[in-house]
Tab-separated table of N, CA and C in Angstrom:
chain	number	residue	atom	x	y	z
A	1	UNK	N	0.856	-1.190	-0.034
A	1	UNK	CA	-0.125	0.036	0.044
A	1	UNK	C	0.905	1.324	-0.049
A	2	UNK	N	0.479	2.242	-0.771
A	2	UNK	CA	1.224	3.559	-1.036
A	2	UNK	C	0.908	4.394	0.192
A	3	UNK	N	1.874	4.903	0.973
A	3	UNK	CA	1.589	5.830	2.013
A	3	UNK	C	1.774	7.138	1.824
A	4	UNK	N	2.750	7.459	0.775
A	4	UNK	CA	2.909	8.820	0.600
A	4	UNK	C	3.727	8.852	-0.946
A	5	UNK	N	3.534	10.042	-1.692
A	5	UNK	CA	4.380	10.158	-2.722
A	5	UNK	C	4.800	11.747	-2.653
A	6	UNK	N	6.164	11.933	-3.099
A	6	UNK	CA	6.685	13.178	-3.181
A	6	UNK	C	7.548	13.322	-4.300
A	7	UNK	N	7.507	14.511	-4.891
A	7	UNK	CA	8.518	14.882	-6.034
A	7	UNK	C	9.183	16.139	-5.786
A	8	UNK	N	10.315	16.522	-6.331
A	8	UNK	CA	10.867	18.019	-6.157
A	8	UNK	C	11.725	18.146	-7.466
A	9	UNK	N	11.762	19.419	-7.942
A	9	UNK	CA	12.771	19.546	-8.918
A	9	UNK	C	13.515	20.975	-8.354
A	10	UNK	N	14.724	20.763	-8.546
A	10	UNK	CA	15.939	21.809	-8.078
A	10	UNK	C	16.653	22.278	-9.102
A	11	UNK	N	17.093	23.520	-9.137
A	11	UNK	CA	17.783	24.083	-10.166
A	11	UNK	C	19.300	23.915	-9.561
A	12	UNK	N	20.057	23.206	-10.296
A	12	UNK	CA	21.539	23.015	-10.154
A	12	UNK	C	22.146	24.339	-9.769
A	13	UNK	N	22.014	25.456	-10.974
A	13	UNK	CA	22.765	26.596	-10.664
A	13	UNK	C	22.456	27.355	-9.337
A	14	UNK	N	21.047	27.396	-9.306
A	14	UNK	CA	20.615	27.941	-7.793
A	14	UNK	C	21.352	27.432	-6.502
A	15	UNK	N	21.405	25.983	-6.494
A	15	UNK	CA	22.443	25.494	-5.477
A	15	UNK	C	23.738	25.699	-5.523
A	16	UNK	N	24.260	25.799	-6.747
A	16	UNK	CA	25.779	26.371	-6.860
A	16	UNK	C	26.024	27.471	-6.410
A	17	UNK	N	24.965	28.681	-6.853
A	17	UNK	CA	25.123	29.915	-6.382
A	17	UNK	C	25.068	29.917	-4.678
A	18	UNK	N	24.181	29.322	-4.317
A	18	UNK	CA	24.019	29.153	-2.761
A	18	UNK	C	25.148	28.393	-1.937
A	19	UNK	N	25.841	27.710	-2.681
A	19	UNK	CA	27.057	27.081	-1.996
A	19	UNK	C	28.154	28.123	-2.088
A	20	UNK	N	28.088	28.834	-3.147
A	20	UNK	CA	29.196	29.909	-3.479
A	20	UNK	C	29.101	31.009	-2.344
A	21	UNK	N	27.715	31.207	-2.083
A	21	UNK	CA	27.621	32.348	-1.276
A	21	UNK	C	27.505	32.055	0.209
A	22	UNK	N	27.119	30.851	0.689
A	22	UNK	CA	27.072	30.341	2.015
A	22	UNK	C	27.748	29.363	2.331
A	23	UNK	N	28.508	28.793	1.633
A	23	UNK	CA	29.626	27.571	1.808
A	23	UNK	C	29.297	26.643	2.939
A	24	UNK	N	30.243	26.516	3.767
A	24	UNK	CA	29.805	25.446	4.946
A	24	UNK	C	28.782	25.751	5.499
A	25	UNK	N	28.120	26.960	5.759
A	25	UNK	CA	27.117	27.244	6.751
A	25	UNK	C	25.737	26.593	6.011
A	26	UNK	N	25.668	26.573	4.666
A	26	UNK	CA	24.612	26.013	3.966
A	26	UNK	C	24.793	24.540	3.995
A	27	UNK	N	25.828	23.916	3.762
A	27	UNK	CA	26.256	22.552	3.628
A	27	UNK	C	26.036	21.859	4.922
A	28	UNK	N	26.463	22.580	6.014
A	28	UNK	CA	26.277	21.988	7.211
A	28	UNK	C	24.813	21.852	7.894
A	29	UNK	N	24.005	22.908	7.337
A	29	UNK	CA	22.758	22.960	7.976
A	29	UNK	C	21.788	22.076	7.196
A	30	UNK	N	22.105	21.622	6.089
A	30	UNK	CA	21.248	20.864	5.021
A	30	UNK	C	21.608	19.456	5.104
A	31	UNK	N	22.857	19.395	4.616
A	31	UNK	CA	23.512	18.022	4.272
A	31	UNK	C	24.283	17.068	5.578
A	32	UNK	N	24.194	15.945	5.630
A	32	UNK	CA	24.967	15.111	6.631
A	32	UNK	C	26.230	15.087	6.099
A	33	UNK	N	27.300	14.601	7.082
A	33	UNK	CA	28.685	14.579	6.631
A	33	UNK	C	28.867	13.709	5.551
A	34	UNK	N	28.127	12.555	5.578
A	34	UNK	CA	28.231	11.431	4.450
A	34	UNK	C	27.779	12.015	3.141
A	35	UNK	N	26.842	12.952	3.150
A	35	UNK	CA	26.157	13.440	1.762
A	35	UNK	C	27.348	14.599	1.366
A	36	UNK	N	28.037	15.159	2.297
A	36	UNK	CA	28.808	16.135	1.831
A	36	UNK	C	30.061	15.539	1.286
A	37	UNK	N	30.588	14.302	1.895
A	37	UNK	CA	31.720	13.645	1.457
A	37	UNK	C	31.313	13.237	-0.115
A	38	UNK	N	30.197	12.653	-0.287
A	38	UNK	CA	29.671	12.013	-1.597
A	38	UNK	C	29.966	13.201	-2.622
A	39	UNK	N	29.419	14.354	-2.218
A	39	UNK	CA	29.152	15.455	-3.371
A	39	UNK	C	30.659	16.114	-3.462
A	40	UNK	N	31.469	16.212	-2.316
A	40	UNK	CA	32.765	16.873	-2.858
A	40	UNK	C	33.574	16.047	-3.388
A	41	UNK	N	33.374	14.480	-3.235
A	41	UNK	CA	34.247	13.732	-4.015
A	41	UNK	C	33.926	13.503	-5.518
A	42	UNK	N	32.909	14.322	-5.883
A	42	UNK	CA	32.612	14.470	-7.320
A	42	UNK	C	32.903	15.710	-7.884
A	43	UNK	N	34.152	16.048	-7.979
A	43	UNK	CA	34.655	17.383	-8.436
A	43	UNK	C	33.809	17.957	-9.793
A	44	UNK	N	33.492	17.264	-10.568
A	44	UNK	CA	32.836	17.679	-11.920
A	44	UNK	C	31.310	17.779	-11.761
A	45	UNK	N	30.737	17.375	-10.483
A	45	UNK	CA	29.343	17.361	-10.321
A	45	UNK	C	28.804	17.597	-8.836
A	46	UNK	N	29.815	18.466	-8.291
A	46	UNK	CA	29.571	18.830	-6.794
A	46	UNK	C	28.066	19.478	-6.708
A	47	UNK	N	27.577	20.448	-7.286
A	47	UNK	CA	26.558	21.121	-7.404
A	47	UNK	C	25.467	20.265	-7.776
A	48	UNK	N	25.452	19.443	-8.837
A	48	UNK	CA	24.387	18.642	-9.071
A	48	UNK	C	24.409	17.524	-8.248
A	49	UNK	N	25.171	16.950	-7.581
A	49	UNK	CA	25.028	16.129	-6.294
A	49	UNK	C	24.195	16.704	-5.218
A	50	UNK	N	24.583	17.636	-4.921
A	50	UNK	CA	23.779	18.521	-3.863
A	50	UNK	C	22.561	18.799	-4.338
A	51	UNK	N	22.149	19.075	-5.419
A	51	UNK	CA	21.031	19.627	-5.944
A	51	UNK	C	20.099	18.262	-5.807
A	52	UNK	N	20.482	17.211	-6.188
A	52	UNK	CA	19.773	15.879	-6.322
A	52	UNK	C	19.175	15.565	-4.760
A	53	UNK	N	20.121	15.736	-3.828
A	53	UNK	CA	19.967	15.337	-2.557
A	53	UNK	C	18.993	16.343	-1.879
A	54	UNK	N	19.263	17.754	-2.383
A	54	UNK	CA	18.211	18.878	-1.884
A	54	UNK	C	16.719	18.380	-2.333
A	55	UNK	N	16.630	17.946	-3.548
A	55	UNK	CA	15.304	17.689	-4.130
A	55	UNK	C	14.749	16.326	-3.605
A	56	UNK	N	15.924	15.445	-3.006
A	56	UNK	CA	15.275	14.284	-2.599
A	56	UNK	C	14.727	14.546	-0.970
A	57	UNK	N	15.403	15.479	-0.455
A	57	UNK	CA	14.813	15.717	0.929
A	57	UNK	C	13.479	16.421	0.888
A	58	UNK	N	13.230	17.368	-0.067
A	58	UNK	CA	12.106	17.808	-0.310
A	58	UNK	C	10.780	16.943	-0.745
A	59	UNK	N	11.323	16.090	-1.612
A	59	UNK	CA	10.404	15.034	-1.864
A	59	UNK	C	9.915	14.212	-0.832
A	60	UNK	N	10.991	13.783	-0.040
A	60	UNK	CA	10.694	12.968	1.120
A	60	UNK	C	9.687	13.689	1.961
A	61	UNK	N	9.969	14.816	2.321
A	61	UNK	CA	9.225	15.680	3.305
A	61	UNK	C	7.739	15.770	2.645
A	62	UNK	N	7.672	15.865	1.567
A	62	UNK	CA	6.112	15.879	0.963
A	62	UNK	C	5.472	14.384	1.053
A	63	UNK	N	6.412	13.197	0.834
A	63	UNK	CA	5.757	11.989	0.950
A	63	UNK	C	5.314	11.868	2.265
A	64	UNK	N	6.015	12.375	3.120
A	64	UNK	CA	5.675	12.156	4.656
A	64	UNK	C	4.499	13.069	4.919
A	65	UNK	N	4.050	13.727	4.157
A	65	UNK	CA	2.721	14.709	4.150
A	65	UNK	C	3.074	15.818	5.198
A	66	UNK	N	4.310	16.281	5.412
A	66	UNK	CA	4.447	17.469	6.269
A	66	UNK	C	5.048	18.800	5.510
A	67	UNK	N	5.906	18.420	4.425
A	67	UNK	CA	6.756	19.425	3.946
A	67	UNK	C	7.683	19.652	5.096
A	68	UNK	N	8.382	20.744	5.083
A	68	UNK	CA	9.693	20.901	6.002
A	68	UNK	C	8.962	21.952	7.050
A	69	UNK	N	8.119	21.184	7.741
A	69	UNK	CA	7.544	21.805	9.151
A	69	UNK	C	7.329	20.815	10.204
A	70	UNK	N	6.628	20.936	11.225
A	70	UNK	CA	6.184	19.951	12.172
A	70	UNK	C	7.562	19.353	12.914
A	71	UNK	N	8.732	20.268	12.737
A	71	UNK	CA	9.996	19.773	13.437
A	71	UNK	C	10.918	18.944	12.370
A	72	UNK	N	10.619	18.694	11.215
A	72	UNK	CA	11.392	17.927	10.509
A	72	UNK	C	12.502	18.751	9.919
A	73	UNK	N	13.781	18.401	10.353
A	73	UNK	CA	14.951	19.087	9.777
A	73	UNK	C	15.626	18.550	8.510
A	74	UNK	N	16.261	19.179	7.780
A	74	UNK	CA	16.999	18.811	6.661
A	74	UNK	C	17.715	17.602	6.933
A	75	UNK	N	18.277	17.552	7.924
A	75	UNK	CA	19.374	16.372	8.280
A	75	UNK	C	18.605	15.303	9.097
A	76	UNK	N	17.233	15.332	9.021
A	76	UNK	CA	16.405	14.133	9.443
A	76	UNK	C	16.117	13.117	8.239
A	77	UNK	N	16.429	13.779	7.194
A	77	UNK	CA	16.452	12.921	5.914
A	77	UNK	C	17.827	12.822	5.106
A	78	UNK	N	18.266	11.740	4.684
A	78	UNK	CA	19.623	11.613	4.309
A	78	UNK	C	19.672	10.524	2.999
A	79	UNK	N	20.399	10.916	1.990
A	79	UNK	CA	20.590	9.949	0.980
A	79	UNK	C	22.016	9.417	0.917
A	80	UNK	N	22.019	7.969	0.863
A	80	UNK	CA	23.295	7.342	0.702
A	80	UNK	C	23.017	6.693	-0.709
A	81	UNK	N	24.173	5.913	-1.009
A	81	UNK	CA	24.034	5.001	-2.306
A	81	UNK	C	24.508	3.550	-1.841
A	82	UNK	N	23.904	2.591	-2.459
A	82	UNK	CA	24.365	1.270	-2.415
A	82	UNK	C	25.390	1.281	-3.354
A	83	UNK	N	26.251	-0.012	-3.390
A	83	UNK	CA	27.373	-0.093	-4.048
A	83	UNK	C	27.000	-0.160	-5.623
A	84	UNK	N	25.706	-0.620	-5.959
A	84	UNK	CA	25.109	-0.308	-7.201
A	84	UNK	C	25.085	0.924	-7.657
A	85	UNK	N	24.939	2.020	-6.778
A	85	UNK	CA	24.752	3.355	-7.295
A	85	UNK	C	23.326	3.769	-6.839
A	86	UNK	N	22.452	2.786	-6.588
A	86	UNK	CA	20.979	2.929	-6.238
A	86	UNK	C	20.937	3.830	-4.913
A	87	UNK	N	19.991	4.927	-5.155
A	87	UNK	CA	20.256	5.698	-3.922
A	87	UNK	C	19.179	5.273	-2.804
A	88	UNK	N	19.354	5.556	-1.584
A	88	UNK	CA	18.514	4.833	-0.390
A	88	UNK	C	18.309	6.162	0.300
A	89	UNK	N	17.115	6.308	0.960
A	89	UNK	CA	16.747	7.512	1.981
A	89	UNK	C	16.786	6.877	3.226
A	90	UNK	N	17.356	7.564	4.209
A	90	UNK	CA	17.562	7.428	5.581
A	90	UNK	C	16.677	8.448	6.249
A	91	UNK	N	15.833	7.986	7.338
A	91	UNK	CA	15.247	9.207	8.114
A	91	UNK	C	15.531	8.838	9.670
A	92	UNK	N	15.611	9.931	10.178
A	92	UNK	CA	15.947	9.872	11.523
A	92	UNK	C	14.915	10.950	12.241
A	93	UNK	N	15.198	11.268	13.711
A	93	UNK	CA	14.637	12.195	14.350
A	93	UNK	C	12.886	12.468	14.160
A	94	UNK	N	12.627	13.542	13.893
A	94	UNK	CA	10.994	13.613	13.792
A	94	UNK	C	10.683	12.977	12.382
A	95	UNK	N	11.353	12.953	11.483
A	95	UNK	CA	11.001	12.347	10.109
A	95	UNK	C	10.916	10.770	10.486
A	96	UNK	N	11.505	10.213	11.137
A	96	UNK	CA	11.549	8.847	11.713
A	96	UNK	C	10.062	8.708	12.399
A	97	UNK	N	9.972	9.529	13.368
A	97	UNK	CA	8.710	9.488	14.204
A	97	UNK	C	7.470	9.656	13.342
A	98	UNK	N	7.378	10.535	12.448
A	98	UNK	CA	6.317	10.743	11.496
A	98	UNK	C	6.051	9.422	10.635
A	99	UNK	N	7.275	8.746	10.174
A	99	UNK	CA	7.044	7.608	9.336
A	99	UNK	C	6.414	6.482	10.126
A	100	UNK	N	6.934	6.277	11.430
A	100	UNK	CA	6.304	5.279	12.139
A	100	UNK	C	4.748	5.625	12.552
A	101	UNK	N	4.528	6.766	12.658
A	101	UNK	CA	2.976	7.220	12.962
A	101	UNK	C	2.284	6.894	11.699
A	102	UNK	N	2.474	7.187	10.469
A	102	UNK	CA	1.856	7.016	9.493
A	102	UNK	C	1.859	5.445	8.926
A	103	UNK	N	2.614	4.627	9.598
A	103	UNK	CA	2.652	3.261	8.999
A	103	UNK	C	1.739	2.356	9.761
A	104	UNK	N	0.631	1.701	9.080
A	104	UNK	CA	-0.141	0.775	9.793
A	104	UNK	C	0.341	-0.052	10.521
A	105	UNK	N	-0.403	-0.613	11.579
A	105	UNK	CA	0.229	-1.878	12.478
A	105	UNK	C	0.242	-2.903	11.571
A	106	UNK	N	1.218	-3.798	12.014
A	106	UNK	CA	1.409	-4.913	10.972
A	106	UNK	C	2.144	-4.718	9.829
A	107	UNK	N	2.648	-3.617	9.625
A	107	UNK	CA	3.396	-3.294	8.462
A	107	UNK	C	4.699	-2.760	8.560
A	108	UNK	N	5.665	-2.544	7.581
A	108	UNK	CA	6.735	-1.999	7.699
A	108	UNK	C	6.727	-0.958	6.594
A	109	UNK	N	7.482	0.058	6.935
A	109	UNK	CA	7.539	1.092	5.915
A	109	UNK	C	8.707	1.159	4.976
A	110	UNK	N	8.695	1.268	3.816
A	110	UNK	CA	9.945	1.206	2.816
A	110	UNK	C	9.967	2.638	1.992
A	111	UNK	N	11.058	3.098	2.224
A	111	UNK	CA	11.005	4.437	1.236
A	111	UNK	C	11.916	4.200	-0.132
A	112	UNK	N	11.080	4.325	-1.087
A	112	UNK	CA	11.803	4.347	-2.481
A	112	UNK	C	12.373	5.593	-2.961
A	113	UNK	N	13.283	5.881	-3.428
A	113	UNK	CA	13.803	7.205	-3.940
A	113	UNK	C	14.425	6.870	-5.294
A	114	UNK	N	14.322	8.045	-6.220
A	114	UNK	CA	15.139	7.987	-7.628
A	114	UNK	C	15.439	9.277	-7.639
A	115	UNK	N	16.663	9.548	-8.368
A	115	UNK	CA	17.343	10.720	-8.498
A	115	UNK	C	17.692	10.908	-9.845
A	116	UNK	N	17.579	12.177	-10.563
A	116	UNK	CA	18.231	12.385	-11.993
A	116	UNK	C	18.531	13.824	-12.031
A	117	UNK	N	19.397	13.983	-12.926
A	117	UNK	CA	19.983	15.469	-13.067
A	117	UNK	C	20.260	15.590	-14.743
A	118	UNK	N	19.663	16.766	-15.273
A	118	UNK	CA	20.099	17.110	-16.616
A	118	UNK	C	20.199	18.622	-16.579
A	119	UNK	N	21.455	18.982	-16.632
A	119	UNK	CA	21.768	20.333	-16.275
A	119	UNK	C	20.695	21.423	-17.128
A	120	UNK	N	20.149	22.346	-16.226
A	120	UNK	CA	20.319	22.975	-14.997
A	120	UNK	C	19.317	22.294	-14.201
A	121	UNK	N	18.678	21.156	-14.213
A	121	UNK	CA	17.655	20.601	-13.236
A	121	UNK	C	18.281	19.287	-12.531
A	122	UNK	N	17.726	19.209	-11.444
A	122	UNK	CA	17.844	17.840	-10.623
A	122	UNK	C	16.520	17.520	-10.118
A	123	UNK	N	16.161	16.186	-10.143
A	123	UNK	CA	14.939	15.874	-9.857
A	123	UNK	C	15.003	14.536	-8.809
A	124	UNK	N	13.914	14.695	-7.985
A	124	UNK	CA	13.764	13.546	-7.281
A	124	UNK	C	12.272	12.993	-7.012
A	125	UNK	N	12.169	11.785	-7.029
A	125	UNK	CA	10.820	11.061	-6.520
A	125	UNK	C	10.977	10.099	-5.395
A	126	UNK	N	9.896	10.447	-4.469
A	126	UNK	CA	10.095	9.540	-3.284
A	126	UNK	C	8.617	8.891	-3.115
A	127	UNK	N	8.586	7.413	-3.041
A	127	UNK	CA	7.365	6.782	-2.769
A	127	UNK	C	7.655	6.141	-1.377
A	128	UNK	N	6.629	6.234	-0.466
A	128	UNK	CA	6.659	5.502	0.826
A	128	UNK	C	5.452	4.377	0.758
A	129	UNK	N	6.088	3.139	0.849
A	129	UNK	CA	5.228	1.942	0.792
A	129	UNK	C	5.023	1.238	2.147
A	130	UNK	N	3.942	0.920	2.354
A	130	UNK	CA	3.867	-0.125	3.782
A	130	UNK	C	3.507	-1.523	3.158
A	131	UNK	N	4.731	-2.205	3.666
A	131	UNK	CA	4.585	-3.865	3.198
A	131	UNK	C	3.983	-4.613	4.506
A	132	UNK	N	3.257	-5.317	4.284
A	132	UNK	CA	2.580	-6.347	5.200
A	132	UNK	C	3.865	-7.086	5.763
A	133	UNK	N	3.907	-7.107	7.263
A	133	UNK	CA	4.992	-7.981	7.843
A	133	UNK	C	4.632	-9.513	7.654
A	134	UNK	N	5.581	-10.438	7.771
A	134	UNK	CA	5.291	-11.817	7.569
A	134	UNK	C	4.587	-12.249	8.968
A	135	UNK	N	3.878	-13.102	8.812
A	135	UNK	CA	3.280	-13.787	10.107
A	135	UNK	C	4.005	-14.847	10.578
């Protein structure tokens, strides 16, 4: 069963300008250390990597049905990648509490995320699924 769907489109050039203007203040407010290492490790795609993660956090907050309010912070949502490159969304703090609250009894929540970019745009889709737990 689908619990929530969210999407977001981010402008890579806007993220690049924000990085240039605010630097670490922006990075540290929005992105986890692991997300920062991933982005900074891609010298030809730093802004695009940050923009995709920005879009993923926005999309996740929408799928949670809250947007960025109700105590959810940027770092409560983080994107990592499997060895295959597949992105994975992790939630902590208030985002994790919200996810637990919206998951029906006898189910587990699974967050699906997909990211893409085509300069100057970065896009993310998030689908939250409730899977029936085995009996």
